[in-house]
Amino acid sequence: MYITFCDTTLRDGEQTPGVHFGIAQKLDIAKQLREAGVDVIEAGFPASSPGDAEAVRRVAEEVGRDRSCTISALSRMMKADIDVTARALEPAARKRLHLFIATSDIHLENKLKLTRDEAIEKIRDSVTYAVSLNAFDEIQFSAEDATRSDFDFLVKALMTAVECGATTVGIPDTVGYTTPSEITETFTKLRKILPEHVTLGTHCHNDLGLAAANSLAALEAGAAYVECTVNGLGERAGNAPFEEVVMALKVRGDSFGKNTFTFGIRTEEIAETSDLVASLSGVSPAPNKAIVGKNAFSHASGVHQHGVMQNRATYEIMNPADIGLTANTIVLGKLSGRHAFADRCSQLGYSLTSEGIDHCFGRFKEIADKKSVIANEDIRAIVSEYLDSLEGRYWLNTFQIQSGNHIKAMALLTLDVKYPDGETETVTEAAPGEGPIDAAFNAINRIAGVEDAQLVSYNITAITEGTDALGEAKVKLKSADITCTGRGVSTDVIKASIKAYLNAVNKLINSRTK
Ligand code: KIV
Ligand code: ZN
């Protein structure tokens, strides 16, 4: 049985608190997902904002034109949403509309204020309308919170969608509540009830840490369509991690009873895909994360090291090369030219414009003057910081900080401001603080008028080892119900912190004006 992989990093993954993908980031991730052999890329939720509609359209245009993968987009059960989605997907060679509505009583009564009959009506009207547009190659209906829905009503909702023209039905475990044995039972029963031509899809959240196990159980019980996200990004505890589901099928394909699964994922692209998503989302997998954590293939104890030296299979159930982990032999440094740098950026999955390469190469040269070897992680940090800054309003011009153990810290910052109408100005502001970083952040708050923003977290790490390492600062800011993360890179930790804070402030302002 062929398993169709739908990656929803660009839609559900973007629902990770603080994560925002701009158009450039979405395009790079979508291209890498296509490279990895993903069958369906869920590119966004076009009716959620004009920016997201534009991003889906660009993915459809630049990644979905050649039929190697289908582009999907999420839509509520509303004619206006379906129309916006149709326009956004229009350039793709294969277009999938993903309609959803909740079917559990708790969602119907409290969130949607709909009766069960009204929900059925909406399903009937929306799927029928979507079919009538002739704008989609595939129509999927997902019953949100399916695993907490009354089973008979769930069947009624799915059957209504199928009768009106949906060919895939999703049974999401929206709140990560189900268990492997329960989902096995649900899919086994649904497979018997629903017509054979209908594909069953699974979409599991990870609230109990069971998303990958539940997805695999659903596949074993009749699902043929699996939705997941790279590094398990997503709301709350995230979604089923793409890399875990793929590698479980590859390494333990023998354990799925009578089913022989095949799939089109090129597993050697997994490490690259994970690194790209980590750098563009600003969320790195935990070191002990299965498959892609930085410890996933390292052996610390002497006994293990001894075993692995005799025979890798003593402690490794997969070969690192299977997920694409290979040593890169060409080292970049201060003598490397623009061409070698551009080449490495493209190998790492970034498609920069010539202007983007010039900018990043300039940063690379500045850093290479201070640091002898530039690792791939450094390059990812430079490029991600550049891509994040493309949508920015406030840019660092200069900073001066006074700080010491007997004086109150004081920061004097000059920022360049680029307004959406093209106007620019330069603004200088001074502010005191508890220390140099606090003073600098206070000065930015004054200039940007975001004094209400709360700093939820701030950390700084060395990207590689050594005293000349690049420092990467990450901040998380919250204002009202919007949370934004920002990142900045420099060999000077204060500068990295200011850039990270500005990056988060820019995202906050973008979200407020959306
Ligand atoms: O988790 C969920 O229920 C979803 C649906 C919108 C498909 O993401
Ligand atoms: Zn979801």
Coordinates of C-alpha atoms and ligand atoms in Angstrom, one line a residue:
M1 CA 0.0 0.0 0.0
Y2 CA 1.3 3.4 -1.0
I3 CA 1.3 6.0 1.9
T4 CA 0.7 9.5 0.8
F5 CA 2.7 12.0 2.9
C6 CA 1.2 15.4 3.5
D7 CA 3.5 17.8 5.2
T8 CA 1.7 20.6 7.0
T9 CA 4.8 22.5 8.4
L10 CA 3.8 25.6 6.5
R11 CA 0.2 25.5 8.0
D12 CA -0.1 23.6 11.2
G13 CA 3.6 24.0 11.9
E14 CA 3.3 27.8 11.6
Q15 CA 0.7 27.6 14.4
T16 CA 3.7 27.0 16.8
P17 CA 3.6 30.0 19.2
G18 CA 6.1 32.6 18.0
V19 CA 6.7 31.0 14.6
H20 CA 6.0 33.0 11.5
F21 CA 7.2 32.1 8.0
G22 CA 7.4 34.9 5.5
I23 CA 7.0 34.2 1.8
A24 CA 10.8 33.7 1.2
Q25 CA 10.9 31.2 4.1
K26 CA 7.8 29.3 2.9
L27 CA 9.2 29.0 -0.6
D28 CA 12.5 27.6 0.7
I29 CA 10.8 25.1 2.9
A30 CA 8.4 24.1 0.2
K31 CA 11.2 23.5 -2.3
Q32 CA 13.1 21.4 0.2
L33 CA 9.9 19.4 1.0
R34 CA 9.5 18.7 -2.8
E35 CA 13.1 17.6 -2.9
A36 CA 12.4 15.2 0.0
G37 CA 9.6 13.6 -2.0
V38 CA 6.6 14.9 0.0
D39 CA 3.5 14.1 -2.0
V40 CA 1.3 16.9 -0.7
I41 CA 2.5 20.3 0.8
E42 CA -0.1 22.1 2.8
A43 CA 1.1 25.6 2.2
G44 CA -1.2 27.6 4.4
F45 CA -4.7 28.9 5.3
P46 CA -5.3 31.6 2.6
A47 CA -8.4 33.1 4.2
S48 CA -6.5 33.7 7.5
S49 CA -4.7 36.8 6.1
P50 CA -3.9 38.4 2.7
G51 CA -0.2 37.7 3.5
D52 CA -0.9 34.0 3.8
A53 CA -3.0 33.9 0.7
E54 CA -0.1 35.5 -1.2
A55 CA 2.4 33.0 0.3
V56 CA 0.2 30.0 -0.8
R57 CA -0.1 31.5 -4.3
R58 CA 3.7 31.9 -4.5
V59 CA 4.2 28.3 -3.4
A60 CA 1.6 27.1 -5.9
E61 CA 3.4 29.1 -8.6
E62 CA 7.0 28.3 -7.8
V63 CA 6.8 24.8 -6.3
G64 CA 3.5 23.3 -7.5
R65 CA 3.7 24.0 -11.2
D66 CA 5.5 20.8 -12.2
R67 CA 3.1 18.1 -10.9
S68 CA 5.8 16.5 -8.7
C69 CA 3.7 17.4 -5.7
T70 CA 0.2 18.6 -4.9
I71 CA -0.3 21.9 -3.1
S72 CA -3.0 21.9 -0.5
A73 CA -4.6 24.8 1.5
L74 CA -6.9 24.8 4.5
S75 CA -10.3 26.4 4.4
R76 CA -13.2 26.9 6.7
M77 CA -16.7 25.8 5.5
M78 CA -17.5 29.2 4.0
K79 CA -18.0 30.2 0.4
A80 CA -15.8 33.3 0.8
D81 CA -13.0 31.2 2.3
I82 CA -13.3 28.6 -0.5
D83 CA -13.1 31.4 -3.1
V84 CA -10.0 32.9 -1.6
T85 CA -8.4 29.4 -1.4
A86 CA -9.3 28.7 -5.1
R87 CA -7.5 31.9 -6.2
A88 CA -4.5 31.2 -4.0
L89 CA -4.1 27.6 -5.4
E90 CA -4.8 28.5 -9.0
P91 CA -1.2 28.4 -10.4
A92 CA -0.6 24.8 -9.0
A93 CA -0.7 21.9 -11.4
R94 CA -2.4 19.8 -8.7
K95 CA -4.6 21.6 -6.2
R96 CA -6.1 20.2 -3.0
L97 CA -8.8 22.0 -1.0
H98 CA -8.7 21.0 2.7
L99 CA -12.1 21.8 4.3
F100 CA -12.6 21.4 8.0
I101 CA -15.2 21.8 10.7
A102 CA -15.3 20.4 14.2
T103 CA -17.6 17.5 14.9
S104 CA -17.3 17.0 18.6
D105 CA -20.1 18.3 20.8
I106 CA -17.7 20.3 23.0
H107 CA -16.5 22.2 19.9
L108 CA -19.9 22.5 18.3
E109 CA -21.6 23.8 21.4
N110 CA -18.9 26.0 22.9
K111 CA -16.8 27.2 19.9
L112 CA -19.1 27.1 16.8
K113 CA -22.5 27.4 18.6
L114 CA -23.9 25.0 16.0
T115 CA -26.2 22.1 16.3
R116 CA -25.2 18.8 14.8
D117 CA -27.7 19.3 12.0
E118 CA -26.4 22.7 11.2
A119 CA -22.9 21.3 11.0
I120 CA -24.1 18.7 8.5
E121 CA -25.7 21.4 6.5
K122 CA -22.5 23.3 6.3
I123 CA -20.6 20.3 5.2
R124 CA -23.1 19.6 2.5
D125 CA -23.2 23.2 1.3
S126 CA -19.5 23.8 1.3
V127 CA -18.4 20.5 -0.3
T128 CA -21.1 20.9 -3.0
Y129 CA -20.0 24.5 -3.6
A130 CA -16.3 23.6 -3.8
V131 CA -17.1 20.8 -6.3
S132 CA -19.2 23.2 -8.4
L133 CA -16.2 25.6 -8.8
N134 CA -14.2 23.0 -10.7
A135 CA -11.1 24.7 -9.2
F136 CA -9.6 21.8 -7.3
D137 CA -8.2 18.4 -8.3
E138 CA -8.9 16.9 -4.8
I139 CA -11.2 17.8 -2.0
Q140 CA -10.4 16.7 1.5
F141 CA -12.8 17.0 4.4
S142 CA -11.4 16.9 8.0
A143 CA -13.6 16.5 11.0
E144 CA -11.8 18.6 13.6
D145 CA -11.6 16.9 17.1
A146 CA -12.8 13.7 15.4
T147 CA -11.3 11.5 18.1
R148 CA -13.6 13.1 20.8
S149 CA -16.6 13.1 18.5
D150 CA -19.6 10.8 18.9
F151 CA -18.7 8.0 16.5
D152 CA -22.1 7.7 14.7
F153 CA -22.2 11.5 14.2
L154 CA -18.6 11.4 12.9
V155 CA -19.6 8.8 10.3
K156 CA -22.6 10.9 9.3
A157 CA -20.4 14.0 8.8
L158 CA -17.7 12.0 6.8
M159 CA -20.4 10.3 4.7
T160 CA -22.1 13.6 3.9
A161 CA -18.7 15.0 2.7
V162 CA -18.1 11.9 0.6
E163 CA -21.6 11.9 -1.0
C164 CA -21.0 15.6 -2.0
G165 CA -17.6 14.9 -3.6
A166 CA -14.8 14.7 -1.0
T167 CA -12.4 11.9 -1.8
T168 CA -10.1 12.1 1.3
V169 CA -11.5 12.3 4.8
G170 CA -9.3 13.4 7.7
I171 CA -9.8 12.1 11.2
P172 CA -7.7 14.5 13.2
D173 CA -6.7 13.8 16.8
T174 CA -6.8 17.6 17.3
V175 CA -6.0 17.6 21.0
G176 CA -3.6 14.6 21.1
Y177 CA -6.1 12.6 23.2
T178 CA -6.3 9.2 21.6
T179 CA -4.1 6.2 22.1
P180 CA -2.7 3.6 19.6
S181 CA -5.3 0.9 20.5
E182 CA -8.2 3.4 20.3
I183 CA -7.2 4.9 17.0
T184 CA -6.7 1.4 15.6
E185 CA -10.3 0.6 16.5
T186 CA -11.6 3.9 15.0
F187 CA -9.8 3.4 11.7
T188 CA -10.6 -0.3 11.4
K189 CA -14.3 0.5 11.8
L190 CA -14.2 3.5 9.5
R191 CA -12.4 1.5 6.8
K192 CA -15.3 -1.0 6.8
I193 CA -18.0 1.7 6.7
L194 CA -16.6 4.2 4.2
P195 CA -16.6 3.4 0.4
E196 CA -13.4 1.9 -0.8
H197 CA -12.5 4.7 -3.1
V198 CA -12.3 7.1 -0.2
T199 CA -8.9 7.7 1.3
L200 CA -8.6 7.9 5.1
G201 CA -6.2 10.5 6.5
T202 CA -4.6 10.7 9.9
H203 CA -3.5 13.9 11.6
C204 CA -2.2 13.5 15.1
H205 CA -1.2 16.0 17.7
N206 CA 1.4 15.2 20.3
D207 CA -0.1 16.3 23.7
L208 CA 0.6 12.9 25.2
G209 CA 3.7 12.2 23.2
L210 CA 1.8 9.7 21.1
A211 CA 1.5 11.5 17.8
A212 CA 3.9 9.3 15.8
A213 CA 2.7 6.1 17.4
N214 CA -0.9 7.0 16.8
S215 CA -0.2 7.9 13.1
L216 CA 1.5 4.6 12.6
A217 CA -1.4 2.7 14.3
A218 CA -3.9 4.6 12.0
L219 CA -1.8 3.6 8.9
E220 CA -1.8 0.0 10.0
A221 CA -5.6 0.1 10.5
G222 CA -6.4 1.5 7.0
A223 CA -5.3 5.1 6.7
A224 CA -3.3 5.8 3.5
Y225 CA -2.7 9.5 4.0
V226 CA -0.6 10.9 6.8
E227 CA -0.2 14.5 7.8
C228 CA 2.8 15.5 9.8
T229 CA 5.3 18.4 10.3
V230 CA 9.1 18.6 10.2
N231 CA 10.6 18.4 13.7
G232 CA 7.0 18.0 15.0
L233 CA 6.3 21.7 14.9
G234 CA 2.7 22.8 15.6
E235 CA 0.2 24.0 18.1
R236 CA 1.0 23.2 21.8
A237 CA 3.0 20.0 21.8
G238 CA 3.0 19.9 18.0
N239 CA 2.1 17.4 15.3
A240 CA 3.4 13.9 14.4
P241 CA 7.0 14.5 13.4
F242 CA 7.5 13.8 9.7
E243 CA 11.0 12.3 10.3
E244 CA 9.8 9.9 13.0
V245 CA 6.9 8.5 10.9
V246 CA 9.0 8.1 7.8
M247 CA 11.9 6.4 9.6
A248 CA 9.6 4.1 11.6
L249 CA 8.1 2.9 8.3
K250 CA 11.5 2.5 6.8
V251 CA 13.3 0.8 9.7
R252 CA 10.4 -1.2 11.0
G253 CA 8.4 -1.8 7.8
D254 CA 8.6 -5.5 8.8
S255 CA 6.5 -5.0 11.9
F256 CA 3.3 -3.9 10.2
G257 CA 1.7 -7.3 9.9
K258 CA 0.4 -8.2 6.5
N259 CA 0.7 -4.6 5.2
T260 CA 3.6 -3.7 3.0
F261 CA 4.0 0.0 2.9
T262 CA 5.7 2.0 0.2
F263 CA 6.2 5.7 0.1
G264 CA 8.0 8.3 -2.0
I265 CA 10.1 10.1 0.7
R266 CA 13.8 10.4 0.0
T267 CA 15.0 9.8 3.5
E268 CA 18.5 11.1 2.7
E269 CA 16.9 14.6 2.7
I270 CA 15.6 14.4 6.3
A271 CA 18.6 16.0 8.0
E272 CA 18.7 18.8 5.5
T273 CA 15.0 19.4 5.8
S274 CA 15.1 19.4 9.6
D275 CA 18.0 21.9 9.7
L276 CA 16.4 24.2 7.2
V277 CA 13.1 24.2 9.2
A278 CA 14.9 24.7 12.5
S279 CA 16.8 27.7 11.1
L280 CA 13.8 29.3 9.5
S281 CA 11.4 28.7 12.4
G282 CA 13.9 29.6 15.1
V283 CA 12.9 26.4 16.9
S284 CA 15.6 23.8 17.2
P285 CA 14.8 20.2 18.1
A286 CA 15.8 19.1 21.6
P287 CA 19.2 17.3 21.5
N288 CA 17.6 14.0 22.4
K289 CA 14.8 14.3 19.8
A290 CA 14.4 11.1 17.8
I291 CA 16.1 11.0 14.4
V292 CA 17.1 14.7 14.1
G293 CA 18.3 15.7 17.6
K294 CA 22.0 16.4 17.7
N295 CA 22.5 13.4 20.0
A296 CA 20.5 11.0 18.0
F297 CA 23.6 9.3 16.6
S298 CA 26.2 10.1 19.2
H299 CA 27.5 7.6 21.8
A300 CA 28.8 8.9 25.1
S301 CA 29.3 5.9 27.3
G302 CA 32.5 4.0 26.9
V303 CA 30.7 0.7 26.6
H304 CA 28.5 2.0 23.8
Q305 CA 31.5 3.6 22.0
H306 CA 33.4 0.3 22.2
G307 CA 30.4 -1.5 20.8
V308 CA 29.9 0.9 17.9
M309 CA 33.6 0.8 17.0
Q310 CA 33.4 -3.0 16.7
N311 CA 30.1 -2.9 14.8
R312 CA 27.8 0.1 14.4
A313 CA 24.7 -2.1 14.6
T314 CA 25.4 -2.8 18.3
Y315 CA 23.8 0.5 19.2
E316 CA 22.6 2.0 16.0
I317 CA 19.3 0.9 14.4
M318 CA 19.8 3.1 11.4
N319 CA 22.7 4.4 9.4
P320 CA 23.2 8.2 9.8
A321 CA 23.7 8.3 6.0
D322 CA 20.0 7.1 5.6
I323 CA 18.8 10.5 6.8
G324 CA 21.6 12.3 4.9
L325 CA 24.1 12.9 7.7
T326 CA 27.5 13.1 5.9
A327 CA 30.6 15.1 6.7
N328 CA 31.1 18.1 4.5
T329 CA 34.7 18.2 3.4
I330 CA 34.8 21.7 1.9
V331 CA 35.5 24.2 4.7
L332 CA 34.5 27.8 4.2
G333 CA 36.6 30.6 5.7
K334 CA 38.0 34.0 5.0
L335 CA 39.5 33.1 1.7
S336 CA 36.3 31.6 0.2
G337 CA 34.7 33.5 -2.6
R338 CA 31.2 34.6 -3.4
H339 CA 30.7 31.6 -5.7
A340 CA 31.6 29.0 -3.1
F341 CA 29.4 30.8 -0.5
A342 CA 26.4 31.0 -2.9
D343 CA 26.9 27.3 -3.8
R344 CA 26.8 26.3 -0.1
C345 CA 23.7 28.4 0.5
S346 CA 21.9 26.6 -2.3
Q347 CA 23.1 23.2 -1.0
L348 CA 21.6 24.1 2.3
G349 CA 18.2 24.8 0.7
Y350 CA 18.2 28.6 0.5
S351 CA 17.3 30.2 -2.8
L352 CA 18.6 33.7 -2.4
T353 CA 18.3 36.5 -4.9
S354 CA 21.6 38.0 -6.1
E355 CA 20.9 40.9 -3.7
G356 CA 20.4 38.4 -0.9
I357 CA 23.7 36.7 -1.7
D358 CA 25.5 40.0 -1.7
H359 CA 24.1 40.9 1.7
C360 CA 24.8 37.5 3.2
F361 CA 28.2 37.2 1.6
G362 CA 29.1 40.6 3.1
R363 CA 28.0 39.3 6.6
F364 CA 30.0 36.1 6.0
K365 CA 33.1 38.1 5.2
E366 CA 32.7 40.3 8.3
I367 CA 32.4 37.2 10.4
A368 CA 35.2 35.3 8.6
D369 CA 37.5 38.1 9.6
K370 CA 36.9 37.3 13.2
K371 CA 36.4 33.5 13.1
S372 CA 38.6 31.1 11.2
V373 CA 36.2 28.4 10.0
I374 CA 32.5 29.1 9.1
A375 CA 30.4 26.0 9.7
N376 CA 27.1 25.2 8.0
E377 CA 25.3 26.2 11.3
D378 CA 26.9 29.7 11.0
I379 CA 25.7 30.1 7.4
R380 CA 22.2 29.0 8.4
A381 CA 22.2 31.7 11.1
I382 CA 23.4 34.4 8.7
V383 CA 20.8 33.5 6.0
S384 CA 17.9 33.1 8.5
E385 CA 18.7 36.4 10.1
Y386 CA 18.7 38.1 6.6
L387 CA 15.4 36.4 5.6
D388 CA 13.8 37.5 8.9
S389 CA 14.9 41.0 8.3
L390 CA 13.2 41.3 4.9
E391 CA 9.9 42.2 6.4
G392 CA 11.3 44.6 9.1
R393 CA 10.5 48.2 9.9
Y394 CA 13.2 48.9 12.4
W395 CA 16.9 48.4 11.6
L396 CA 19.9 48.9 13.8
N397 CA 22.1 51.8 12.7
T398 CA 24.3 52.4 15.8
F399 CA 24.4 51.7 19.5
Q400 CA 26.4 52.9 22.5
I401 CA 26.1 51.3 25.9
Q402 CA 27.5 52.4 29.2
S403 CA 27.5 49.9 31.9
G404 CA 29.5 49.1 35.0
N405 CA 29.1 47.8 38.6
H406 CA 28.7 51.3 40.1
I407 CA 26.6 53.0 37.4
K408 CA 23.1 52.5 36.1
A409 CA 23.3 51.0 32.5
M410 CA 22.4 53.4 29.8
A411 CA 21.8 52.7 26.1
L412 CA 21.8 55.2 23.2
L413 CA 20.3 53.6 20.1
T414 CA 19.9 54.9 16.5
L415 CA 17.5 53.0 14.4
D416 CA 16.6 53.4 10.7
V417 CA 12.9 53.2 10.2
K418 CA 11.3 52.0 6.9
Y419 CA 7.5 52.7 6.8
P420 CA 5.2 50.6 4.6
D421 CA 4.6 53.6 2.3
G422 CA 8.3 53.8 1.5
E423 CA 9.1 56.8 3.9
T424 CA 12.2 56.4 5.9
E425 CA 13.7 58.2 8.9
T426 CA 16.4 57.8 11.5
V427 CA 15.4 57.9 15.2
T428 CA 17.7 58.1 18.2
E429 CA 16.6 57.3 21.8
A430 CA 18.3 56.8 25.1
A431 CA 17.0 54.6 28.0
P432 CA 18.3 53.3 31.3
G433 CA 18.0 49.7 32.3
E434 CA 19.0 47.1 34.9
G435 CA 21.9 46.1 32.7
P436 CA 23.2 46.8 29.1
I437 CA 20.7 44.4 27.4
D438 CA 17.7 45.7 29.4
A439 CA 18.7 49.3 28.6
A440 CA 19.0 48.6 24.9
F441 CA 15.6 46.8 24.8
N442 CA 14.0 49.7 26.7
A443 CA 15.3 52.2 24.1
I444 CA 13.9 50.0 21.3
N445 CA 10.5 49.9 23.1
R446 CA 10.4 53.6 23.2
I447 CA 11.2 54.1 19.5
A448 CA 8.8 51.4 18.3
G449 CA 6.0 52.3 20.8
V450 CA 5.8 48.7 22.2
E451 CA 6.3 49.5 25.9
D452 CA 3.5 47.0 26.7
A453 CA 5.4 44.1 25.2
Q454 CA 6.6 41.6 27.7
L455 CA 9.9 39.7 27.3
V456 CA 8.8 36.1 27.8
S457 CA 12.3 34.6 27.2
Y458 CA 15.8 35.6 26.2
N459 CA 18.7 33.4 25.6
I460 CA 22.0 33.5 23.9
T461 CA 24.1 30.5 22.7
A462 CA 27.3 30.0 20.9
I463 CA 26.5 28.5 17.5
T464 CA 29.8 26.6 17.3
E465 CA 32.6 26.0 19.7
G466 CA 35.5 28.3 20.6
T467 CA 35.9 31.9 21.9
D468 CA 35.5 33.3 18.4
A469 CA 32.1 31.6 18.0
L470 CA 29.1 33.5 16.6
G471 CA 26.5 34.2 19.3
E472 CA 22.9 33.7 18.5
A473 CA 20.4 35.5 20.6
K474 CA 16.8 34.5 20.7
V475 CA 14.0 36.4 22.3
K476 CA 10.3 35.8 22.7
L477 CA 8.0 38.8 23.1
K478 CA 4.3 38.9 24.0
S479 CA 1.9 41.7 23.5
A480 CA -1.9 41.1 24.0
D481 CA -2.4 37.6 22.6
I482 CA 0.4 37.8 20.0
T483 CA 3.7 36.0 20.7
C484 CA 6.7 36.6 18.4
T485 CA 10.2 35.2 18.4
G486 CA 13.2 37.0 17.1
R487 CA 16.8 36.0 16.4
G488 CA 20.0 37.9 15.9
V489 CA 23.5 36.8 15.2
S490 CA 26.9 38.5 15.8
T491 CA 30.3 37.8 17.3
D492 CA 29.2 40.6 19.8
V493 CA 26.5 39.3 22.1
I494 CA 25.0 42.8 22.8
K495 CA 24.6 43.4 19.1
A496 CA 23.1 39.9 18.6
S497 CA 20.7 40.7 21.4
I498 CA 19.6 44.0 19.9
K499 CA 19.1 42.5 16.5
A500 CA 17.0 39.6 18.0
Y501 CA 14.9 42.0 19.9
L502 CA 14.3 44.2 16.8
N503 CA 13.4 41.1 14.8
A504 CA 10.7 40.2 17.3
V505 CA 9.4 43.8 17.5
N506 CA 9.2 43.9 13.7
K507 CA 7.2 40.7 13.7
L508 CA 4.9 42.0 16.4
I509 CA 4.2 45.1 14.4
N510 CA 3.6 43.1 11.2
S511 CA 1.1 40.9 13.0
R512 CA -0.7 43.9 14.4
T513 CA -1.1 45.5 11.0
K514 CA -2.2 42.3 9.3
Ligands
KIV1 O1 -5.7 19.5 14.4 C1 -6.6 19.7 13.6 O2 -7.7 19.3 13.8 C2 -6.3 20.5 12.4 C3 -7.4 20.6 11.4 C4 -7.7 22.0 11.0 C5 -7.1 19.7 10.2 O3 -5.2 21.0 12.2
ZN2 ZN -3.7 20.1 13.6

